[in-house]
Phi, psi and omega in degrees: 000131179269122178269122181281138172281167178301324181293321179292320178299322181276003181057041174292154188233355182194183174246142179266123179260117183263136179281330183266186178292158180301143178226171176300340181273324188203145171218168181303139180067022176290137176294134181264133174230167180261127174259135189228130173257104185290340181285329179246002184051044181259127183238131181216155178269128181224164178278148177270126180246165175227143177202175176267130180248142178256127178235161182246137174276161183209153172262012182096342181249320185215162178283136183251272187242142175273142178229154176268140171248099182286155176054041176285127186268142180200171173229148180246162175227136179261010180244152181283341185297328183291339180260354185296129176087356179292140182292146178094138181288332186255013182291132182236007179175184180236145175253126179274129181233015184287178179282069179228165181283346182248014174292159180305311183295319182294317181294318181290316180295326177292320182296325184249011179055044179270163175299141181285072177213154175212159181224145180237149165223106183280136178288158177293138179290344180267359180238155174268122181174173181253151175270185180231146170225128178247133180239126178106355178113180186279192009285159180238113176249114183249106181304147004269006181287136179274000187264147175286117185286345182297336181274352184234020180289144169278122187246140179214150183293142166278139178241157182255126171283120186292347182234122180284144177258001182294139183295334186249018179273157178283154182299134177081000180284143177289159180289145175260013177270178186250123182237151174228164178262120176261132179264322183201166171233133181236145174242117183050041177085356181254133184292138173270125184271124176202175182290106185291344179295340178291345182276355180247160176278141169269187185295342179261008180080015180272137180112194177079187183229129184242145172266125184219126171269354177283315177289122182292331181226160177296139182239132182238147168308142187307319183291325176289317183299312184298319180289320180297315180297318179301312181291326182291319179298321177296316180295323178293322180297324178295336177265012179064029177268123187276129176278143178233178181301134182292150177241120183302144005269015185269149185253355180218112182235155188220159174282112185297338180289342181266358177258141177292166181252134174231171181285353173251014178119197182298145179277072183256166178302140178283155169240127178252129172264114184273125187232156173288134178244209178272094180080329179231160179287151176235166183233131170267112185269128175248125182210167173051236185291342175283347180254330187248149173230135179277120183259334174195178185303127177068013179233123174240149182232148174295118189278057179225138190240147175286120182267006179089174186279342183225055176284157178289322180244129186292321179228125174241111177282110187271176187301322183298323180284348182258354184294148177054035181219129178287131179231120182251129177252106178260102185279344178285327180248359184055050180237135174254131179245133177249132171269164175293148175301126186278165180296151178300141180261015175251008176296152181302312183297317182296314183296319181291314181295325178291318183298323184251012179054043178275162173298145183285074180221153169211156180226145181237148166225105184274138178286159177295138179291345180264002181238158175265119182177174181251149174268183180235147170227129178245118183268113176214335170198151171238034180279107185273159167258111187272144181276103177051043177071017182295152184279007182296147175258015175269181186247133186238151171229163180262111179267124181273325185191170174226125184241142167255114188271139175274123181262011185073216175294137183290096182258358181240090183298341179292351178276018166063085165057044172088001177290137174273159174294152169243128178254128171265117185270124187239161174282124177252200178276091180080336179232164177279146177236164184237135170262109186272128175251099178283176184306320183295337176264356185255338186239161177219141178274119184261334173196177184302127177069012178232123174241151184233146171292118188278055177226129185246161178290132183266023180291168186291323181275143184281001180278078184240164179237150176242163184274122183239149177234153176272130177298332184284343184291149175285173180301318181289336183263001190286359177273000177295146186251142173238116181293136180214134181288165177314129185254306188206134182291353178285349179282162178295139179246131182235158171294152182304320182294316180293322179297318181298316180296320181295315180295321178297318179296318180296318182296319181292315183294327182277000000 
């Protein structure tokens, strides 16, 4: 068995002879390696060093015990050029995570005999905070969700580009970067049409899809980019999102005031990257803040860039699209796992509960819109119940049924002019429970002597009508209808079929 020296593992190629006294950067007979700044494409020869590194163990939730990693290999630079152009004011170096024996993950997993896998969660570029890196596998607990994400990752095979594009690689060597196979791209569920041959490697290793934290934004081959932008602008227009003048280097920008707000960013059309999964295709969903970047006041842009007509890689999934999302690289099985984009960590509840180490819960009591007063918020969780593992960062419950209850003779005038209660039937602890909506929560006064059932049609187009009653009508006459256009998105939204049944029930009961 041939035992590799540290220099051989790092693919050192010579010895650096220093004229001066030994320094932390170089000493006589130091192994020479190449240090590379990908942002400036700056390449320099530096000495290979060894030192002890301290790492922390974790149970996925908290830091446990610190351990030493002896003989950890690295290279230093005594020049400013190697740091030029790196993002962040306080950046002092680069961490290598490629398929090499001297990457951070490889050295640490080898030292502790861990599984050859690592996971990243990059922080949002718009927030101040640190990211996470896990080496050796899960569990992965990403606040504010209480669930281990390792059991719900979207998994797709990692593929090897047979030809390396690195400037300092040997001829014919395979790439040490990370590639995946993309089958399709969809916008709001509709396929983007382009030349699918661009998704495969040619004999020179050109084409395919790469995962890159070096590229700040996703980069597409020009022919893919032009078609995607065209289709995306159409999809945005259907959501009444106004396009504005583009801001370089982006090709599609919008008025942020015309997009709805969600807890993961602007309510813009989703983009799905369709990937091969285990027997069936899976989708990497890009939405909200993973798709948009704010370039100036009231202007957001699609964070995807034109890579030109002859890029080496057809699709480069960049850092912005990977932010706030757990990504696991399992090198033993050549599988890449994507977690759902996590909830924003700048929400009021999250920041307060994190600051005081409170349980991840919160409670609201909203004041009546017809009264002057303040509501209450109690911060105690943001633990959501997710709908079938969906990537939404909104909150879901399981509705079993919806009932309009007969109260007999209307003996409670506070139930507002003959309206019956509506019960939302929910799953409880072993038994069903009911969320009762009395009249005061069901109607809204839209003008003098006119009140409306505060439930709107949930169809895709906003030209909807709601059921209105006249306050002047008697109980027997209260089923008369007054057509009224859509008033406020704060009202309950129902499918057309359910809305029809509900209105019919109200008319009969009244």
